Coordinates of C-alpha atoms and ligand atoms in Angstrom, one line a residue:
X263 CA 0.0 0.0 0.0
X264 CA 1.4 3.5 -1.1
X265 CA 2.0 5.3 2.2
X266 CA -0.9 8.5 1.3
X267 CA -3.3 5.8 0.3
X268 CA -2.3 4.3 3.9
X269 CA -2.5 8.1 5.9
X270 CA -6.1 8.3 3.9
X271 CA -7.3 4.8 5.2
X272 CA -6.0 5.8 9.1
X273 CA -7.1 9.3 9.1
X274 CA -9.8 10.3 12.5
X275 CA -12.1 11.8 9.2
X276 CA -12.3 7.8 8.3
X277 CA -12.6 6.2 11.2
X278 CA -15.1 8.3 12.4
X279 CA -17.3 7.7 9.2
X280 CA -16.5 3.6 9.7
X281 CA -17.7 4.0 13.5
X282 CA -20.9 6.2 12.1
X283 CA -21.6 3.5 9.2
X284 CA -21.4 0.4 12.0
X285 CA -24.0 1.9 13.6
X286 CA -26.6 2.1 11.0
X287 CA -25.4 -1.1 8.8
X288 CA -23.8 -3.5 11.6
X289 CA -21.0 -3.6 9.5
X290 CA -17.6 -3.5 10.5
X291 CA -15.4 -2.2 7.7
X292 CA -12.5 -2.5 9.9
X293 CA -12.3 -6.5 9.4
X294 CA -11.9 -5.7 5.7
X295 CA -8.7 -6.1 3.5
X296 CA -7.6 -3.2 2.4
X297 CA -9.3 -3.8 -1.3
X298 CA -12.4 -2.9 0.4
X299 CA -11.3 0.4 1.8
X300 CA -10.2 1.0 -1.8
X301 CA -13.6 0.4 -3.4
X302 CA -15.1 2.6 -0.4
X303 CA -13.0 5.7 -1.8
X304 CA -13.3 4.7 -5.5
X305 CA -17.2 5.1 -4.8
X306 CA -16.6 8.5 -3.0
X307 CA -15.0 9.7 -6.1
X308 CA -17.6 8.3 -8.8
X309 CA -20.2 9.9 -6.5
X310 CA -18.0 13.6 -6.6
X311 CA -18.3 13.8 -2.5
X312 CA -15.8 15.8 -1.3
X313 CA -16.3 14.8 3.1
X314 CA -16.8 12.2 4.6
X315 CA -19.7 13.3 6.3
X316 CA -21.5 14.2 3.0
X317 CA -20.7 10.4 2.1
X318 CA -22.5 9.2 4.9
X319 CA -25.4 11.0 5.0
X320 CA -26.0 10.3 1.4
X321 CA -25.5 7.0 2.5
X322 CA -27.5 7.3 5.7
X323 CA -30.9 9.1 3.6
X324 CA -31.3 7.1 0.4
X325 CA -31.6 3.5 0.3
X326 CA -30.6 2.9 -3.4
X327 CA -27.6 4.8 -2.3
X328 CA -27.0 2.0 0.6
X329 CA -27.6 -0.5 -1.8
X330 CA -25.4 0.6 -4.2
X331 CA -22.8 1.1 -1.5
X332 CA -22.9 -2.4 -0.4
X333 CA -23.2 -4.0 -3.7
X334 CA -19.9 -1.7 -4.6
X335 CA -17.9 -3.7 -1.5
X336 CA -19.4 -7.2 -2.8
X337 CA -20.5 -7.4 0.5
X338 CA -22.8 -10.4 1.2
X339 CA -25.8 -8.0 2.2
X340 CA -29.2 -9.5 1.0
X341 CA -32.8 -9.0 2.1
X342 CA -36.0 -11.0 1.5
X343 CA -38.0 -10.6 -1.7
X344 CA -35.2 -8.0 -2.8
X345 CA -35.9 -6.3 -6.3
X346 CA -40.0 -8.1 -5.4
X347 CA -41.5 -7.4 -9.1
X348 CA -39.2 -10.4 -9.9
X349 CA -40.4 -12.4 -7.7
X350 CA -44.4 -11.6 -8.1
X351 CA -43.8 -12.6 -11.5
X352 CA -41.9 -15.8 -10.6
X353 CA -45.1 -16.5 -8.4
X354 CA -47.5 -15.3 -11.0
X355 CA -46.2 -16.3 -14.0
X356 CA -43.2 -18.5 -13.6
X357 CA -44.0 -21.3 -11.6
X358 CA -47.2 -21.7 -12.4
X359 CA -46.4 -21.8 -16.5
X360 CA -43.5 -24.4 -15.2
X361 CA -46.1 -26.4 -13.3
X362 CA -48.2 -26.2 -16.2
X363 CA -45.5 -27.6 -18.4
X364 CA -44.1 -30.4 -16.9
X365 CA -46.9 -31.7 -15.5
X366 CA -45.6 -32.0 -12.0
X367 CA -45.0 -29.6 -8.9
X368 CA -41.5 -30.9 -8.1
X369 CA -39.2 -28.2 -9.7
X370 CA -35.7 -27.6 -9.1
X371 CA -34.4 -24.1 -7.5
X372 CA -30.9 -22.9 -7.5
X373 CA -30.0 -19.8 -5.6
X374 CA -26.1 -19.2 -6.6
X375 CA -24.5 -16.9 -4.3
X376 CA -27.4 -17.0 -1.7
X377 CA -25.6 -15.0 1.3
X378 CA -27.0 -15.0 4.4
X379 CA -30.4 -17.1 3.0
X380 CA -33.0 -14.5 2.6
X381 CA -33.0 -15.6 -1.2
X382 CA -33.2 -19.1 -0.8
X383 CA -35.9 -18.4 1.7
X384 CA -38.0 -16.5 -0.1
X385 CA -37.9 -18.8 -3.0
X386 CA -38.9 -21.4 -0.5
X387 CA -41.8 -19.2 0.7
X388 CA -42.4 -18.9 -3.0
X389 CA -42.6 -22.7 -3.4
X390 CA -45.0 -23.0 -0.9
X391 CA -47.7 -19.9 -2.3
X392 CA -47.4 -21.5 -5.8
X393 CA -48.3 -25.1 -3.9
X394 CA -44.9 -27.1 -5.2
X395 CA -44.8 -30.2 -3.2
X396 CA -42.3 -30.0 -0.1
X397 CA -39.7 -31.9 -1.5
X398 CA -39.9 -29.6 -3.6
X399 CA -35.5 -29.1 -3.7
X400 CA -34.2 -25.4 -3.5
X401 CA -30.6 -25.7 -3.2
X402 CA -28.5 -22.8 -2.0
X403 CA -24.7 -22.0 -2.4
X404 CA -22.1 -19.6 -1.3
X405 CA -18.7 -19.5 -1.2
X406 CA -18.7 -17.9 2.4
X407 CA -19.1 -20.0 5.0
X408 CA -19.6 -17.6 7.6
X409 CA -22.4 -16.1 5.5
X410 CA -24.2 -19.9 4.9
X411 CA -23.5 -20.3 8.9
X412 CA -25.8 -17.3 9.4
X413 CA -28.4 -18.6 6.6
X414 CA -29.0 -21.8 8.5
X415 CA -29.7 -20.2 12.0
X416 CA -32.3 -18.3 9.6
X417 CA -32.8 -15.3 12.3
X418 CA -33.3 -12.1 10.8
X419 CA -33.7 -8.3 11.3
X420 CA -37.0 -6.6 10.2
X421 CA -34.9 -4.3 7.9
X422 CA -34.6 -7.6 5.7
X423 CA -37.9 -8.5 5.5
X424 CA -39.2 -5.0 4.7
X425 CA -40.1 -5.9 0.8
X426 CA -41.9 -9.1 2.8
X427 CA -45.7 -8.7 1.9
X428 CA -47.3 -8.6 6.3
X429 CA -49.3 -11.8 5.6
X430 CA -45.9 -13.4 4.4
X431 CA -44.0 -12.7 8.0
X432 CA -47.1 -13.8 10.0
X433 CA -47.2 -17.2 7.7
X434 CA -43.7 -18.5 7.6
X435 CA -42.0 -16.5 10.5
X436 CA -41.8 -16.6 14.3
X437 CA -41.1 -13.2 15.8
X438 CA -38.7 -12.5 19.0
X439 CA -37.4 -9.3 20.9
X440 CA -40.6 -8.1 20.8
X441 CA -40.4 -8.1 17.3
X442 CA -37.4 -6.6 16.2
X443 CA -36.1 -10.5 15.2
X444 CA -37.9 -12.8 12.5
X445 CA -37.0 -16.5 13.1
X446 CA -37.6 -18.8 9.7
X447 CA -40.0 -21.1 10.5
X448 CA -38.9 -24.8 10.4
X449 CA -41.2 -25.8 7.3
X450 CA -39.8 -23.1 5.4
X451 CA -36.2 -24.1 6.3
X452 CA -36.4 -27.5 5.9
X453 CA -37.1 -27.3 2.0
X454 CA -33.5 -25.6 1.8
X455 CA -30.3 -26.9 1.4
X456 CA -27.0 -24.8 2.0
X457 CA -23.7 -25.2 0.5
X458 CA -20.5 -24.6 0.2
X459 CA -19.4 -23.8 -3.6
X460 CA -17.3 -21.7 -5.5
X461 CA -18.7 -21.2 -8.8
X462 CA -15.3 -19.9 -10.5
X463 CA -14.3 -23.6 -9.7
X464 CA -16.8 -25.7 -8.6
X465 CA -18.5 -28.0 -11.5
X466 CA -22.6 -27.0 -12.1
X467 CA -25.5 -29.7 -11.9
X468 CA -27.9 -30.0 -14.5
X469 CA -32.1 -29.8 -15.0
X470 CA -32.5 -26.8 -13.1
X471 CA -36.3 -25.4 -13.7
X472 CA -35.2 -21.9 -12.0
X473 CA -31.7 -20.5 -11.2
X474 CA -30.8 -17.0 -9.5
X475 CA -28.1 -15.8 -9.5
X476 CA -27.8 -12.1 -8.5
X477 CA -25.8 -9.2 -7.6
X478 CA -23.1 -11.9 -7.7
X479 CA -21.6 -12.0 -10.8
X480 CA -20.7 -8.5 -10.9
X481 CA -17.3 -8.5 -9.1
X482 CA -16.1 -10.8 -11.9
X483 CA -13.9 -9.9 -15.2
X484 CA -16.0 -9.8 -18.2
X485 CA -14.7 -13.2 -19.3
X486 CA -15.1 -14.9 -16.2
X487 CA -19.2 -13.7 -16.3
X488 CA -18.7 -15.1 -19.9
X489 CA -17.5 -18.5 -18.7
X490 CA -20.5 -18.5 -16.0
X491 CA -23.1 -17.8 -17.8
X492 CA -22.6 -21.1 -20.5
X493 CA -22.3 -22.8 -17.2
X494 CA -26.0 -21.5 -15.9
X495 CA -27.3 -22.3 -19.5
X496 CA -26.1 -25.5 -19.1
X497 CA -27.5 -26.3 -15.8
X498 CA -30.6 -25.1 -17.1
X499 CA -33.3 -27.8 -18.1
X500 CA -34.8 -26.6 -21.3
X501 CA -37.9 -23.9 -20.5
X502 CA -36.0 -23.4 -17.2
X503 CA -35.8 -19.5 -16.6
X504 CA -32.4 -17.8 -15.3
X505 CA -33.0 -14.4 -13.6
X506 CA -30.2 -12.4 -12.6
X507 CA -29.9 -9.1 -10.6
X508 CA -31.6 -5.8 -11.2
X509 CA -28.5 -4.0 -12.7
X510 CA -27.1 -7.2 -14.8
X511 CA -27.5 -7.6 -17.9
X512 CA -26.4 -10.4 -20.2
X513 CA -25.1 -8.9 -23.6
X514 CA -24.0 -12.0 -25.1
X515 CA -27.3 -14.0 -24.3
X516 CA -27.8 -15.2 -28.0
X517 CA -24.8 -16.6 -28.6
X518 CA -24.8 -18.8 -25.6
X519 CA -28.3 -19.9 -26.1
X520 CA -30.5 -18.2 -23.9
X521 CA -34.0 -16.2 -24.9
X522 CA -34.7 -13.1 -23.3
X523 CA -37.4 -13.6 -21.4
X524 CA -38.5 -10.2 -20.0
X525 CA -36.3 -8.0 -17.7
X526 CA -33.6 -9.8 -16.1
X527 CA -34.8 -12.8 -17.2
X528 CA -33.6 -15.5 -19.5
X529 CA -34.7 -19.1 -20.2
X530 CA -33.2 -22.3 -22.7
X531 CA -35.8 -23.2 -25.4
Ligands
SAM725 C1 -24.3 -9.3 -2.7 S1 -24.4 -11.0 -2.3 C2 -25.8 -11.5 -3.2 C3 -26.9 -12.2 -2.4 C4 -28.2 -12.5 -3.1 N1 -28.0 -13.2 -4.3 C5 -29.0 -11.2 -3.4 O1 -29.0 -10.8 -4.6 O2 -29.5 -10.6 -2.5 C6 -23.1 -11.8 -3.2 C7 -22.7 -13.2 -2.7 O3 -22.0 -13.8 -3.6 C8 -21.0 -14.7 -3.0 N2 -19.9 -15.0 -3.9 C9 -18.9 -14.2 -4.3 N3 -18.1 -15.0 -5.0 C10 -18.6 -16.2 -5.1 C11 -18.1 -17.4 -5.7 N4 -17.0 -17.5 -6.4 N5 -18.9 -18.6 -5.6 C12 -20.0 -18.5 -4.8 N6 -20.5 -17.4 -4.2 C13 -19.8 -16.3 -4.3 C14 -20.6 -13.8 -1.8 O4 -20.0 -14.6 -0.8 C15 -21.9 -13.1 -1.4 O5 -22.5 -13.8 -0.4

């Protein structure tokens, strides 16, 4: 590290903004490499903030701002139903055409990159509105083990469940702390399965009817994401739909095989 990158990344201005951010995100940028503190300056400069304290509050008073913030540090920060119009139409639409199609309600569910679990979770909420049969599988990788530790204790803040429609948290949750903390309930959480994977390295399975993969893929070299999407079309069983995140955007879908399918959405013919 150059030593003014190093004065910038121990100056009082910083810490005080890293103490200030841990107490409205519970995140602790301290236990980050200094890559991270890198990417937090790179994202002042794109968004032309000359204090620190002007970074936080425009942190602090706009949500797509956190979001973007997070997302910037690759950060496995997820919520529940996160970007919900894709997953209405998953309910509405999806999984009902699917069921329609083959005939059955057993589908396969992939969440790649699943963080701490809300994804999974919600597709396994999912499964049960659109009445696919428990053993119904939703499988669920990370490569962070920390983060898949959290997923299976399947506690949660209500800040995570905020896109969560109120009929959804008094169906599949069990509050605590006088409701500050949501507890998956054990139906819910049975029909997941975590995982350890690395999907720069690990090998893909196959017949997949639905695969997310979201807000993932975007730390990645172009020719990596390349290399990972064949892999997705491949694990796709054909009209299986692959939905990626709300800023993504597969330029090369034709060549690899996919259809669009609507926004952020692709499926194998
Ligand atoms: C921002 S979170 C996305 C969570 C969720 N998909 C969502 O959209 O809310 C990105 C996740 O990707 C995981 N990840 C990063 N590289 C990975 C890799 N090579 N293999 C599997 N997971 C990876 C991170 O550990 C992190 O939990």
């Amino acid at each position: 590290m150059e030593k003014e990158e190093q004065n910038i990344y121990n100056s009082p201005e910083y810490e005080d903004f890293k103490q200030k951010l841990r107490k409205i995100i519970g995140l602790d940028l301290n236990s980050y490499k200094t890559q991270i503190h890198r990417r937090v300056h790179m994202l002042k400069d794109r968004w032309n903030v000359k204090t620190y304290g002007e970074y936080f509050d425009m942190i602090k008073n706009d949500d797509k701002k956190l979001r973007e913030f997070l997302d910037h540090l690759t950060i496995n920060v997820s919520e529940f139903f996160r970007n919900d119009k894709q997953w209405w139409r998953m309910r509405d639409q999806l999984i009902p055409e699917l069921i329609k199609k083959r005939a059955h309600k057993r589908l396969k569910l992939w969440s790649c990159g699943c963080a701490t679990g809300e994804e999974p979770y919600s597709l396994a909420i999912i499964s049960v509105v659109t009445g696919l049969e428990a053993s119904t599988p939703v499988l669920a990788c990370d490569i962070d083990q920390g983060a898949l530790h959290l997923a299976q204790q399947g506690h949660y803040l209500r800040r995570q469940l905020m896109a969560a429609p109120p009929e959804y948290l008094s169906k599949y949750f069990t509050t605590a702390d006088k409701g500050e903390t949501y507890q998956v309930n054990a139906d819910i959480k049975r029909r997941v399965t975590f995982k350890r994977f690395n999907m720069i390295d690990d090998s893909f399975g196959t017949g997949f009817d639905i695969i997310l993969c979201r807000n993932v893929v975007i730390y990645f070299t172009p020719a990596t994401k390349e290399q990972l999407y064949k892999k997705f079309f491949n694990a796709l069983a054909p009209g299986g739909y692959f939905l990626v995140g709300s800023t993504e955007q597969i330029f090369e879908y034709k060549q690899i095989g996919f259809e669009n399918a609507g926004p952020f959405l692709y499926t194998r013919a």
